[in-house]
Amino acid sequence: MELITIADVRTAADDLAGTVVRTPLLPVPWDEELWLKPENLQPVGSFKLRGATHAVARLAPDVRSRGVVTHSSGNHGQALAYAARAFGVPCVVVVPAGAPEVKVARMRALGADVRTVPPARRLAEAERIAAESGAALVPPFDHPAVIAGQGTIGLEIVADLPDVDVVLVPVGGGGLGSGVATAVKALRPSASVIGVEPELAADAVESLAAGEVVVWDVDRTYRTCADGLRTNLSARTLAHLRERLDGIVTVTEDEIMAATGRVLRDARLVAEPSGAVALAARLFHRDELPGGRTVAVVTGGNADPAVLAAALAV
């Protein structure tokens, strides 16, 4: 499996300039060695805009004109719909039943044709639509251009904090961790990139231990409140993480919700549970992490108001 390089990430950065927000690093008042990377401030509320925009930009014009299709529980679907609208092409998003309604509504508002299917059918249905319509399939994470786009977060982290020691990234399908680790390890080899995933969707931990993709079925992964992290790794993302990730830790549901409330109250940022797992690792598993100057990526803020209310009550 050929891995992306720092050159690929730099190409993505050129494609994204002027379209994607270059988010800052924000210090927090309770931890002098912690900064947050607030990707919830992107126009679609998550880091997914980076990979989706780069992937659409890299399509040949005649291919792109036929439109794009994907499968997503919400954030990637919103990002692809936004990118497709910017390029003036149609977008179809296959959504698993049970996806947060706030995310589905925003996909439709961005012009996406949303199709709902049972969770286990999402990929197969997206592939069927692509084959029948001629639209380009842009998967949420299993794509070199998507991974390179997400890697631009790592470029920005090292540029803004050159002596960073630790970068914490949520892991679902592994595209973010693959891209960020590629950039950070190329530019700051001494830094550690640590993945974080929910205990109730810990397929990446098992996959890295086994050296092959271990699939958790939807009955297991759908127990977690971190809906953006319910997907399994692909062979491509596993290859990147095995080569470049320095470790992975898991966090509980209570820890995720507590971190969601903490970032809202004390950092004044709206994070969905999936976006708060990196902070949860720093708050509750610091003894399992390397020490030093740490950046936690807040990956998204597309939370249902009821979820935010529950987090504030913790």
CSV table of C-alpha atoms in Angstrom, one decimal, residues 200-201 206 214-224:
chain,number,residue,atom,x,y,z
A,200,LEU,CA,-17.3,1.4,22.5
A,201,ALA,CA,-15.9,1.7,19.0
A,206,GLU,CA,-7.7,-4.1,17.8
A,214,VAL,CA,-10.6,-5.8,12.5
A,215,VAL,CA,-14.2,-4.9,11.7
A,216,TRP,CA,-16.7,-4.1,14.5
A,217,ASP,CA,-20.3,-4.4,13.3
A,218,VAL,CA,-22.8,-1.6,13.7
A,219,ASP,CA,-24.5,-3.1,16.7
A,220,ARG,CA,-21.3,-2.5,18.6
A,221,THR,CA,-20.1,0.8,17.2
A,222,TYR,CA,-23.5,2.4,17.4
A,223,ARG,CA,-23.4,2.3,21.2
A,224,THR,CA,-21.1,5.3,21.4
